[in-house]
Coordinates of C-alpha atoms in Angstrom, one line a residue:
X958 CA 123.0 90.2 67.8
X959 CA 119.3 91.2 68.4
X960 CA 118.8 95.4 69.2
X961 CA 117.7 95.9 72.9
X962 CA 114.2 96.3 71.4
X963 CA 114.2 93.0 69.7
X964 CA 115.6 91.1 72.5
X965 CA 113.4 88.1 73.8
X966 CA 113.5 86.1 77.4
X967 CA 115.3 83.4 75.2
X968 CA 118.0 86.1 74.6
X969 CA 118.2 86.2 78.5
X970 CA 118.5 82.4 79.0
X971 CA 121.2 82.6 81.5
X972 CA 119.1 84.5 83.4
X973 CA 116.3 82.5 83.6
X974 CA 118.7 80.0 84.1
X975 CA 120.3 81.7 87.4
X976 CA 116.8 82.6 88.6
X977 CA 115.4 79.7 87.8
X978 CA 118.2 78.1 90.6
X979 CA 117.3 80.8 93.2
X980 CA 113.5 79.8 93.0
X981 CA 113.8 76.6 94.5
X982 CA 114.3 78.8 98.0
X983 CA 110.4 79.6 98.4
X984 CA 110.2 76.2 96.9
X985 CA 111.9 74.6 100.0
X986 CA 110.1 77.3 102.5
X987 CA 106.2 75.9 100.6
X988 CA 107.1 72.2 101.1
X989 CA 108.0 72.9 104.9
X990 CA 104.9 74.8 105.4
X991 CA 102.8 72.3 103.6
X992 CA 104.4 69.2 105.3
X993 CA 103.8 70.9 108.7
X994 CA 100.3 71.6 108.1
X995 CA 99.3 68.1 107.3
X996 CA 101.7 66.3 109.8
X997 CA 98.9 68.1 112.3
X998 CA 96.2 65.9 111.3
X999 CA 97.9 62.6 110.9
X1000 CA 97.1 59.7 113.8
X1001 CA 100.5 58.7 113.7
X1002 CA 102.2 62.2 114.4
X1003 CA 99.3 62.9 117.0
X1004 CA 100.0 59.5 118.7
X1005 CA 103.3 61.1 120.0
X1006 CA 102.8 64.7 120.1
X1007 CA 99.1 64.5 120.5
X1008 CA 96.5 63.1 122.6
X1009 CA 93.0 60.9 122.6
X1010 CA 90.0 63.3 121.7
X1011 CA 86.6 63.4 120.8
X1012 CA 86.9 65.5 117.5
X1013 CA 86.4 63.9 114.0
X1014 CA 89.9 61.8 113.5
X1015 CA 90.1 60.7 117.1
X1016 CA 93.0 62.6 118.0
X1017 CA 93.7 65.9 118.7
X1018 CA 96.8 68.3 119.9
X1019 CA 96.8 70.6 122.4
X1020 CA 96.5 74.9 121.9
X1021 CA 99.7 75.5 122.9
X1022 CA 101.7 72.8 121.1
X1023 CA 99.8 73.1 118.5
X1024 CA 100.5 77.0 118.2
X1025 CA 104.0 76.5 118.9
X1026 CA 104.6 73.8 116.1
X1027 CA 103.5 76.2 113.4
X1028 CA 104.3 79.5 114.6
X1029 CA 108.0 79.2 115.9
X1030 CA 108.9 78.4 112.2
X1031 CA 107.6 81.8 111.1
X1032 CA 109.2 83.0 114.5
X1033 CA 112.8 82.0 113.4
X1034 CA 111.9 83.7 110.0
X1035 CA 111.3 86.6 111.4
X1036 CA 114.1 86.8 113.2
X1037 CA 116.8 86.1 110.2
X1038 CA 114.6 88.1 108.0
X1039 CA 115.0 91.2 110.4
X1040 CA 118.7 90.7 110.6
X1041 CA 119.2 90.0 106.8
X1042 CA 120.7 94.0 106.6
X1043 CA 123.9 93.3 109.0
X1044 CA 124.4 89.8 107.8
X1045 CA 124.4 90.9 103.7
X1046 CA 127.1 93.5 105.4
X1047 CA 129.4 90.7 105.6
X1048 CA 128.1 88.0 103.4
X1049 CA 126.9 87.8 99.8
X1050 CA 123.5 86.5 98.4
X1051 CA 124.8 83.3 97.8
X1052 CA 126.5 82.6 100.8
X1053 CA 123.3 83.6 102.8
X1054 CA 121.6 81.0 100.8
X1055 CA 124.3 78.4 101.3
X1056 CA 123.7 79.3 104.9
X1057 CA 120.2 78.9 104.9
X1058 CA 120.8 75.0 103.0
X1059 CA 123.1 73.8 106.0
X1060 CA 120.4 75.6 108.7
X1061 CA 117.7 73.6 106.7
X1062 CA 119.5 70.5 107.1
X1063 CA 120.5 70.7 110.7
X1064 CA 117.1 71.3 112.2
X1065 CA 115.6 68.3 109.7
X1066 CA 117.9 66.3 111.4
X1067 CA 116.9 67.1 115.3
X1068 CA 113.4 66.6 114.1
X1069 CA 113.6 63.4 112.6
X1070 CA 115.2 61.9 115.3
X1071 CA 113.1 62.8 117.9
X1072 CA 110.0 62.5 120.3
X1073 CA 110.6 65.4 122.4
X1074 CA 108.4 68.2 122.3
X1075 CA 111.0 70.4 123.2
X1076 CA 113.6 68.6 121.0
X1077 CA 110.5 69.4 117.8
X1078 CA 110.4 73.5 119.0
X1079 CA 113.7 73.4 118.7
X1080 CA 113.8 72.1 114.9
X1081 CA 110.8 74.0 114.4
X1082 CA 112.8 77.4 115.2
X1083 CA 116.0 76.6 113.3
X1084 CA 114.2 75.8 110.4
X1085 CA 112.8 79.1 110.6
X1086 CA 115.7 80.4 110.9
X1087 CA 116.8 78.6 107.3
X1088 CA 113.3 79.7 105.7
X1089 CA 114.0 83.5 106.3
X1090 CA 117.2 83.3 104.6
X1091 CA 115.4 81.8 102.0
X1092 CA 113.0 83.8 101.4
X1093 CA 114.6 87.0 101.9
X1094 CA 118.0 86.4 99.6
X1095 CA 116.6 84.9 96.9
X1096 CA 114.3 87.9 96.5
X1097 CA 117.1 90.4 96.7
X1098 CA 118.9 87.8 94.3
X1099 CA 115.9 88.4 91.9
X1100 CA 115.4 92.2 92.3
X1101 CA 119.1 92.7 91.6
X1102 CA 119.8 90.6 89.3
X1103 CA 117.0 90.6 86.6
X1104 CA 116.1 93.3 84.1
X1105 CA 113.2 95.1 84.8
X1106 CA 110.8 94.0 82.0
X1107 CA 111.1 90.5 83.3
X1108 CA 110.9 91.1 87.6
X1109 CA 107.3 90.0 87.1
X1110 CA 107.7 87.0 85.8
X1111 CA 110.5 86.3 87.9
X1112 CA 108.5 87.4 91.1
X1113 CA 105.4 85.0 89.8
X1114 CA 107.6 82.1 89.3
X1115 CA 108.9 83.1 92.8
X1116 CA 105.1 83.0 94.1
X1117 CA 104.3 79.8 91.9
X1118 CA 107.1 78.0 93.7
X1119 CA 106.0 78.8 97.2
X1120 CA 102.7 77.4 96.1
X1121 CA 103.8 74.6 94.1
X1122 CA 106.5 73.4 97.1
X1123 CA 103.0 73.6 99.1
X1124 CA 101.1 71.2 96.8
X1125 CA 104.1 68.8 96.8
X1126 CA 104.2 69.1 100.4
X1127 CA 100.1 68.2 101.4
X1128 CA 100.3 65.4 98.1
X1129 CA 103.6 63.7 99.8
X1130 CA 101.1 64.6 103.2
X1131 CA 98.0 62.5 101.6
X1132 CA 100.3 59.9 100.4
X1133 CA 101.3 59.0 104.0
X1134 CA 98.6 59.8 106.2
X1135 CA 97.0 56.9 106.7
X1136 CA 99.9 54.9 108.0
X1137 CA 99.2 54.0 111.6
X1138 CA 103.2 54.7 113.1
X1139 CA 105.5 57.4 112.8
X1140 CA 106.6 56.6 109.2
X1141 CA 103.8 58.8 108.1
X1142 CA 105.2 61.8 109.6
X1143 CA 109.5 61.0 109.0
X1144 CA 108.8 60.4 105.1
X1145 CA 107.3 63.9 104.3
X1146 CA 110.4 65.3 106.9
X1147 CA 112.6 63.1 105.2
X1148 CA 111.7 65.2 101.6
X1149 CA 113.4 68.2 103.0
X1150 CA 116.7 67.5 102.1
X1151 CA 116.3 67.3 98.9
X1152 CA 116.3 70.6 97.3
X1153 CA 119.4 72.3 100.0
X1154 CA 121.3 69.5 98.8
X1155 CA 120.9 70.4 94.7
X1156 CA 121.3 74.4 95.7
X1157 CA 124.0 73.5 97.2
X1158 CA 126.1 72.3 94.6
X1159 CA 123.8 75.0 91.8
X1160 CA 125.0 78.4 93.3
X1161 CA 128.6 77.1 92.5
X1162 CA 127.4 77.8 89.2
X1163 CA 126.1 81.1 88.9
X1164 CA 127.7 84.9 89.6
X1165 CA 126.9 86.7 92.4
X1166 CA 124.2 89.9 92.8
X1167 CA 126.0 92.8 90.1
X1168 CA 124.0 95.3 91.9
X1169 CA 125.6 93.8 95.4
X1170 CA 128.9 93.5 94.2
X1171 CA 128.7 97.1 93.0
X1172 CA 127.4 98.2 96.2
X1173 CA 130.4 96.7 97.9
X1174 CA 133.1 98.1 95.7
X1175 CA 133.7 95.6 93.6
X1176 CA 133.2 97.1 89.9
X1177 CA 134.9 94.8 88.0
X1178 CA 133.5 91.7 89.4
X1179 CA 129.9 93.5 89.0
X1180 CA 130.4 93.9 85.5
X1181 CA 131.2 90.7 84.7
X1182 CA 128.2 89.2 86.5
X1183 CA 126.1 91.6 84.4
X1184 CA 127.9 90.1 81.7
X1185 CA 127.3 86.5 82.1
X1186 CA 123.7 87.5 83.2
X1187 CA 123.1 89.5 80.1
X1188 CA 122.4 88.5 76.4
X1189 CA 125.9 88.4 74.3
X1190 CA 126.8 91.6 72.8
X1191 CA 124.4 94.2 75.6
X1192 CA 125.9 97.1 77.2
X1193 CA 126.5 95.9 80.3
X1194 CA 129.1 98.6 80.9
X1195 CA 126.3 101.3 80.2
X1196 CA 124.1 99.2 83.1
X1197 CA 127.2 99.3 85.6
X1198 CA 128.0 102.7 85.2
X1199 CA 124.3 103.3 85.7
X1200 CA 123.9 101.0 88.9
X1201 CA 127.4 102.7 90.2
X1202 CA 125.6 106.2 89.9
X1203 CA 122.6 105.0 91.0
X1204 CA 124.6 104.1 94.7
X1205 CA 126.8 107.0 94.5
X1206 CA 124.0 109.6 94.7
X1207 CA 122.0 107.6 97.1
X1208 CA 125.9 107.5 99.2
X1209 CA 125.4 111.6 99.1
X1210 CA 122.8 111.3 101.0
X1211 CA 124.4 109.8 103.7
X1212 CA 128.2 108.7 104.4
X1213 CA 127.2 105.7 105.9
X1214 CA 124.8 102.7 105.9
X1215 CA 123.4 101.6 109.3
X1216 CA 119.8 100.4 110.3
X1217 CA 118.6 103.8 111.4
X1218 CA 119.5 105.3 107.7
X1219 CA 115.9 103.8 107.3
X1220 CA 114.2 105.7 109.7
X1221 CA 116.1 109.3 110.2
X1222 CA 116.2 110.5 106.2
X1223 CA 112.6 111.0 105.2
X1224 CA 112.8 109.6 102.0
X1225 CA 114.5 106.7 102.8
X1226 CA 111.5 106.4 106.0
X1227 CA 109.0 107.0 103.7
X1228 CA 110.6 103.9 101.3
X1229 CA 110.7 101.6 104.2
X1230 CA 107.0 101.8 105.5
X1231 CA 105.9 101.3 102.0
X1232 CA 107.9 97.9 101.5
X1233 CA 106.5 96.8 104.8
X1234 CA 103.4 98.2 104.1
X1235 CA 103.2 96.1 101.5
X1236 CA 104.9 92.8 102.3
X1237 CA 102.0 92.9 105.0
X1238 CA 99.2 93.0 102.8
X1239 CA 99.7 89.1 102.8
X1240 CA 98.9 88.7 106.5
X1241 CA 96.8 91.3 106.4
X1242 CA 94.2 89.2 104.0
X1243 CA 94.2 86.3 106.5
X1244 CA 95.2 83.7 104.1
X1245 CA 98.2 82.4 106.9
X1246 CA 95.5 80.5 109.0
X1247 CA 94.1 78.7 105.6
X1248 CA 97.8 77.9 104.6
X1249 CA 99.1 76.7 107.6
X1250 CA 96.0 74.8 109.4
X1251 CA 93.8 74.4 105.9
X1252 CA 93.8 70.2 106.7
X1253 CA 93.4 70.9 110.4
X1254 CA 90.3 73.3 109.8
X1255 CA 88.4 71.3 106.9
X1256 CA 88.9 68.0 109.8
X1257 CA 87.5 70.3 112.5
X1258 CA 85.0 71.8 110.1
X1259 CA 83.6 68.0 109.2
X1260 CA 84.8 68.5 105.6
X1261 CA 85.3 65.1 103.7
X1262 CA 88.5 64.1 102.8
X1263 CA 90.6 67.1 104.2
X1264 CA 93.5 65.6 103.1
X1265 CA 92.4 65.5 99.5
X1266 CA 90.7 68.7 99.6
X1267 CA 94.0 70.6 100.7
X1268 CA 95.7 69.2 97.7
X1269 CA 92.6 70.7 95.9
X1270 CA 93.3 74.1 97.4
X1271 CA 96.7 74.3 96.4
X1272 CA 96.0 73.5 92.9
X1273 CA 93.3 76.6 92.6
X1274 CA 95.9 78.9 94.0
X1275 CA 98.7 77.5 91.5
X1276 CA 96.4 78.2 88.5
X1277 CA 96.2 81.3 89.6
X1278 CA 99.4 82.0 89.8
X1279 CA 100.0 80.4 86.6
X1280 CA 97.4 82.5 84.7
X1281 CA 99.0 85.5 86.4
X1282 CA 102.3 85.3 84.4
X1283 CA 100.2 85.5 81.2
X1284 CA 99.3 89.0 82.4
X1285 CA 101.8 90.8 84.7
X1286 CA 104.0 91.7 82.1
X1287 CA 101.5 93.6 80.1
X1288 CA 98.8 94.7 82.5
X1289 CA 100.5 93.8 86.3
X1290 CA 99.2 97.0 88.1
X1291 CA 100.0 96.8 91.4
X1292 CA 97.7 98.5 93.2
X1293 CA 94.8 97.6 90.8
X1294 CA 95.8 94.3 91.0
X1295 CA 95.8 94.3 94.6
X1296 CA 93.0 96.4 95.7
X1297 CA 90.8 94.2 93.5
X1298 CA 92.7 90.9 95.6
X1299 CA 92.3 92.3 99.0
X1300 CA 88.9 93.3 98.6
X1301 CA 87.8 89.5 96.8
X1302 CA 89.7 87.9 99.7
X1303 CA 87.8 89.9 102.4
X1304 CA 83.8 89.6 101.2
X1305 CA 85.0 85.5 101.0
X1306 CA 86.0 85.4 104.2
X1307 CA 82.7 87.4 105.0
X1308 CA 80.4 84.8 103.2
X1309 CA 82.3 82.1 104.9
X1310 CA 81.8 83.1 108.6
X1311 CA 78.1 83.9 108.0
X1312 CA 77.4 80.7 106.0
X1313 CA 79.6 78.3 109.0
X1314 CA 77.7 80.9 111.1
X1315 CA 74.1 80.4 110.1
X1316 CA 73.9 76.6 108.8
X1317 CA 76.9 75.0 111.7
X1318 CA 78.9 71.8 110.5
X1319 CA 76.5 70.1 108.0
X1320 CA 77.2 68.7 104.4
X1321 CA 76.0 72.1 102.8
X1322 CA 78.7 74.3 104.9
X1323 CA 81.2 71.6 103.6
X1324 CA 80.6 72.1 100.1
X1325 CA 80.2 76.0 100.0
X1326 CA 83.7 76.1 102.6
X1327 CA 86.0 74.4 100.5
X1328 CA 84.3 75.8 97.3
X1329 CA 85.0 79.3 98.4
X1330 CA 88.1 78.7 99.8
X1331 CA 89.6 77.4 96.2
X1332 CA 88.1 80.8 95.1
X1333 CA 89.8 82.9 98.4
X1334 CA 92.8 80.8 97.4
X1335 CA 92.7 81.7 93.7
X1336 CA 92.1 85.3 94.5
X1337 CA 95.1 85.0 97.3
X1338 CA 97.8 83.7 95.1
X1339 CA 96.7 85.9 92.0
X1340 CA 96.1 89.3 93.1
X1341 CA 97.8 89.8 96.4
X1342 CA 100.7 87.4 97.2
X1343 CA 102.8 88.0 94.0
X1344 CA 102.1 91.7 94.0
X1345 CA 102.8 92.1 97.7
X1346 CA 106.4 90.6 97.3
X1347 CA 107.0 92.6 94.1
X1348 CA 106.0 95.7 95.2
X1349 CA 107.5 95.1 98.5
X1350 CA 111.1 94.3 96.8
X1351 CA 111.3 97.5 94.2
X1352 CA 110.4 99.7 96.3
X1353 CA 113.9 100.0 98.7
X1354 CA 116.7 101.6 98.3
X1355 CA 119.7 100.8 96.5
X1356 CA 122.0 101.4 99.1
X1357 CA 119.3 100.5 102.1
X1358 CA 117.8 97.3 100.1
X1359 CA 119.4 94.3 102.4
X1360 CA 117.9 96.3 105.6
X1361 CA 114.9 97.9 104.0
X1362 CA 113.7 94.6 102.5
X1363 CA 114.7 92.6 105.4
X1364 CA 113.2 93.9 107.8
X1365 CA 109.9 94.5 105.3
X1366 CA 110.3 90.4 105.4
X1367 CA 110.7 90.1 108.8
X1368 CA 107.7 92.0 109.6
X1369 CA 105.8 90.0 107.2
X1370 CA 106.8 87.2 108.8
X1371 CA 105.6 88.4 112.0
X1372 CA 102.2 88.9 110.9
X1373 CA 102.6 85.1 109.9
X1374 CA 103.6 84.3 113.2
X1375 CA 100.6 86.2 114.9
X1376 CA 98.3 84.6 112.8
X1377 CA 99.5 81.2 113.2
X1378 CA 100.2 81.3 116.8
X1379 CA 96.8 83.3 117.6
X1380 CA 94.8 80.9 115.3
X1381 CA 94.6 78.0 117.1
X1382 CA 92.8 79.6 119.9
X1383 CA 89.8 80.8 117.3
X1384 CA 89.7 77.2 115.5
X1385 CA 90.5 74.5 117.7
X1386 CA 87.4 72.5 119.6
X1387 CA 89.5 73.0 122.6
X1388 CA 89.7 76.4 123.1
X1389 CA 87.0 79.1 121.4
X1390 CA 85.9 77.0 118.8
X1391 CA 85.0 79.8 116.2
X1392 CA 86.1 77.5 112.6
X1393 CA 85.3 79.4 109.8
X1394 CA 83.5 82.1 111.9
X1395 CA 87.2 82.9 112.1
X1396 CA 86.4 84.8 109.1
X1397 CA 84.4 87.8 110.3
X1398 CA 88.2 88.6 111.5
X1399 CA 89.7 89.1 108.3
X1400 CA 86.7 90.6 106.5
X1401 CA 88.2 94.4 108.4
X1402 CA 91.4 93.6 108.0
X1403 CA 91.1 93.3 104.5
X1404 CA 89.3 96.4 104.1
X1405 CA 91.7 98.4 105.7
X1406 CA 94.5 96.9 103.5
X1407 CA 92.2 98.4 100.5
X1408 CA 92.7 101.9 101.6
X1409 CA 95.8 101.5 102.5
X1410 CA 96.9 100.4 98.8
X1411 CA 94.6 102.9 97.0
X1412 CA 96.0 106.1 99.4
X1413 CA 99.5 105.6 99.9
X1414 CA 101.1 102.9 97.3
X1415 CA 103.0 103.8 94.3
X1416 CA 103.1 102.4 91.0
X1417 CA 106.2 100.8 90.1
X1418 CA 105.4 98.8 86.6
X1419 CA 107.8 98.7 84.6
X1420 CA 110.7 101.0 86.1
X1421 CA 114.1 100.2 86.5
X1422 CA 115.2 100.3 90.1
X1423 CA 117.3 103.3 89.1
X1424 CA 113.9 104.7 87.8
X1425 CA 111.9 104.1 91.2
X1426 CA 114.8 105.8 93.3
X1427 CA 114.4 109.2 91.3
X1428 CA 110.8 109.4 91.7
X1429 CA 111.1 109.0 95.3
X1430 CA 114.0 111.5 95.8
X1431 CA 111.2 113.7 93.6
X1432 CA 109.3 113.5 96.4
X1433 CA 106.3 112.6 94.0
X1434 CA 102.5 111.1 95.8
X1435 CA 102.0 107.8 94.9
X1436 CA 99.1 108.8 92.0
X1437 CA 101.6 110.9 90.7
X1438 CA 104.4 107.8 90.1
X1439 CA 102.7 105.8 87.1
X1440 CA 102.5 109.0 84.7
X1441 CA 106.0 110.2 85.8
X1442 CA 108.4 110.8 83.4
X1443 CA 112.0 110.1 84.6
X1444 CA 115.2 111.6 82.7
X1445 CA 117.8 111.4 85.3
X1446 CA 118.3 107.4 84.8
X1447 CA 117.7 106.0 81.0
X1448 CA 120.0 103.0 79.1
X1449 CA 119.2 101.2 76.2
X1450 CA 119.6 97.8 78.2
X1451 CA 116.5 98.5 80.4
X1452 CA 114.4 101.1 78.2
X1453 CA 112.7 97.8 76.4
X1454 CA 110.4 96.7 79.2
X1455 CA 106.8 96.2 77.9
X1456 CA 107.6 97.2 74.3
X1457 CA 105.3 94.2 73.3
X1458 CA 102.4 95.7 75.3
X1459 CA 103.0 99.7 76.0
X1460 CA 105.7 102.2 76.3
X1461 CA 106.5 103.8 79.9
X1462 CA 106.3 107.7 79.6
X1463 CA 110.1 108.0 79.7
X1464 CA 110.0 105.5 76.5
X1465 CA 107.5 107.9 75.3
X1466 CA 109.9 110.8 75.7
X1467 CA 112.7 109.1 74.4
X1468 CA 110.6 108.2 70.9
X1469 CA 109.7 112.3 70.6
X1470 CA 113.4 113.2 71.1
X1471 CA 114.4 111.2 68.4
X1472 CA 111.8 112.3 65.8

């Protein structure tokens, strides 16, 4: 078998395999929000839910429904998000996600048969309920389950997802938009079964989080996911022991786990504001209005095609994305990466609300909106959503990490919510009537995010989790944590990350200890 230092992601296939499986949850959780979006701005969903209008399709729904259609989805995700720490008491990874398939089933259901308003909220919410379970297990799935050198390419292919189950979502969107009856808006709804019915029957196949089994006792069984996760022949009972130290001095700390473990130790406080901190930074950049309204808003804003364009859009920010995983691995900084993001994102939405500002609805404003926006949306999906996720996910604690990242989730989601139910009143001809002035909003917003990155943000390339945990008990300032070198938590199995790009300072140690 290969050394540790000559091991390759082929090596690690069942890995990639198991993650590959637990992607297809933000997959699920982009198609809804890109269905949703779209189904906004067809005639024949705004023939039932909507109403005559004078506004460039005809038709157009009213503030409240239309605020309450988007945003109790990202309601409901809050909510499951924020409980994800007492649920993961009782229930494994896997189980949260088989949850979240038969919640994602259920709500299609009410909302396919249906032409109640109420009776839609109602699906809305539930599926929320589904996507935060989604989005928050697969993530902890990924964090615990992966070895460190490869967490960023398993956190881009988490982003890529999101955005790819978007551009399948406004495609299947543009496909049926311009049939006159309902059938336009129950074929897209009907493409939601799909993926929880094949997770479903994939999870039987793959072991459970080690680092959750471990947590909960179980050694053995932690092992021999490690095991089947591993490449033939690695020291998984070197990793173990090192995972089961890793809890047990975080268990000194404190006897118990509840939800205010976060809040009364200060280093475990400290941990949680940074992962929500972070996890905010995508709300914080604006890009929730452009995701969740961008066919609404290019109708509004006169843009032709906005069907078409939207697809366009989504295939920027997927480029991105893809270009990203040729990089994260070797340079994925995160807070140059998303510093440089935030601030990108923020003069676009500046340029934007002065050009909509200064020229009004005219064919030049069209051009320069959507051309900026595939730029916004580049710079969105590169530089801030991956990062914010990642960052947001290594930073917890071992024995905190179901609550600590949960609720990090569940506040992210509840920026999405205020942005998508506030939105509506800044866009839509009805109400203030701002479009892309909407804009001079986010240009602060992102600004602040800047700061926040540069002043109180670690950097957590390339350490294990073990790794991350020591430097924070250190007590070390976030400039301090890239140069740090760590000697309380070192095996073979995780000291390879980046040996095809750099070595980590405790890699550099190691090498002068041996010679």
């Amino acid at each position: 078998m290969p050394s540790p230092a000559e091991e390759t992601w082929k090596d690690h296939w069942k890995c990639f395999i198991a993650c590959g499986i637990i992607v297809l949850s933000p997959f699920q959780y982009g198609v809804d929000f890109g269905l949703i979006g779209g189904l906004q701005a067809m005639v024949g969903f705004l023939k039932i839910y909507g109403h005559p209008a004078e506004t460039p399709i005809g038709w157009n729904l009213d503030t409240m429904r239309q605020q309450l259609i988007s945003s109790l989805m990202t309601l409901g995700a809050f909510i499951s998000s924020g409980t994800a720490g007492i649920v993961a008491t009782y229930l494994s990874r896997r189980q949260c996600l088989w949850a979240a398939c038969a919640l994602c089933c259920v709500s299609n259901v009410i909302m396919m048969a249906t032409e109640d308003i109420g009776a839609l909220y109602a699906g809305r919410f539930l599926i929320g309920l589904a996507n935060g379970y989604f989005m928050t297990f697969s993530q902890l799935y990924i964090q615990e389950s992966s070895p460190a050198r490869y967490r960023g390419w398993f956190l881009t292919a988490f982003q890529f997802f999101t955005s790819f189950g978007t551009l399948i979502g406004t495609i299947i969107d543009w496909a049926t938009a311009q049939r006159p009856d309902k059938s336009a808006y129950l074929i897209p709804l009907g493409m939601i079964y799909i993926i929880p019915a094949i997770m479903t029957v994939a999870l039987f196949f793959i072991p459970e989080s080690p680092r959750w089994l471990i947590l909960r006792g179980d050694y053995d069984q932690g092992v021999k996911a490690l095991r089947w996760l591993r490449p033939v022949g690695a020291d998984v009972d070197a990793e173990g022991a090192e995972i089961k130290a890793a809890i047990d001095r975080e268990k000194e700390l404190g006897s118990t786990v509840s939800v205010m473990d976060m809040f009364t130790n200060p280093i475990d406080r400290r941990r949680t504001g940074l992962a929500v901190g972070a996890v905010l930074l995508q709300a914080a950049s604006g890009s929730m209005f452009i995701i969740a309204y961008k066919a609404y808003f290019l109708a509004m804003a006169k843009v032709s095609n906005p069907f078409g364009m939207s697809n366009v859009l989504s295939v920027m920010g997927i480029l991105a994305i893809f270009f990203n995983s040729l990089i994260i691995v070797r340079w994925g900084r995160r807070r140059v990466i998303l510093t440089t993001g935030l601030a990108i994102c923020g003069v676009l939405q500046l340029i934007i609300a002065v050009v909509y500002h200064t020229l009004g609805a005219t064919n030049t404003t069209g051009t320069v909106l959507v051309a900026l926006t595939c730029v916004y949306m580049m710079s969105y999906n590169g530089m801030i959503s991956t990062y914010a996720w990642l960052a947001g996910g290594e930073i917890p604690s071992q024995r905190l990490r179901s609550y600590t990242f949960g609720l990090a989730a569940a506040v992210g989601f509840f920026g999405a919510w205020l942005t998508t139910f506030t939105a509506p009143y800044f866009i839509n001809p009805q109400s203030m009537n701002w479009g892309p002035k909407y804009g001079f909003i986010w240009f602060p917003s992102c600004i602040i995010g800047v700061l926040w990155v540069l002043f109180f943000l670690p950097e957590t390339k390339g350490r294990t989790l073990e790794e991350i945990d020591e430097m924070f008990e250190a007590k070390l300032p976030a400039r301090k944590f890239r140069h740090h070198v760590c000697v309380g938590h070192v095996t073979a199995v995780e000291k390879v990350d980046d040996r095809a790009s750099e070595k980590t300072p405790t890699e550099i140690q190691h090498a002068e200890i041996k010679a």
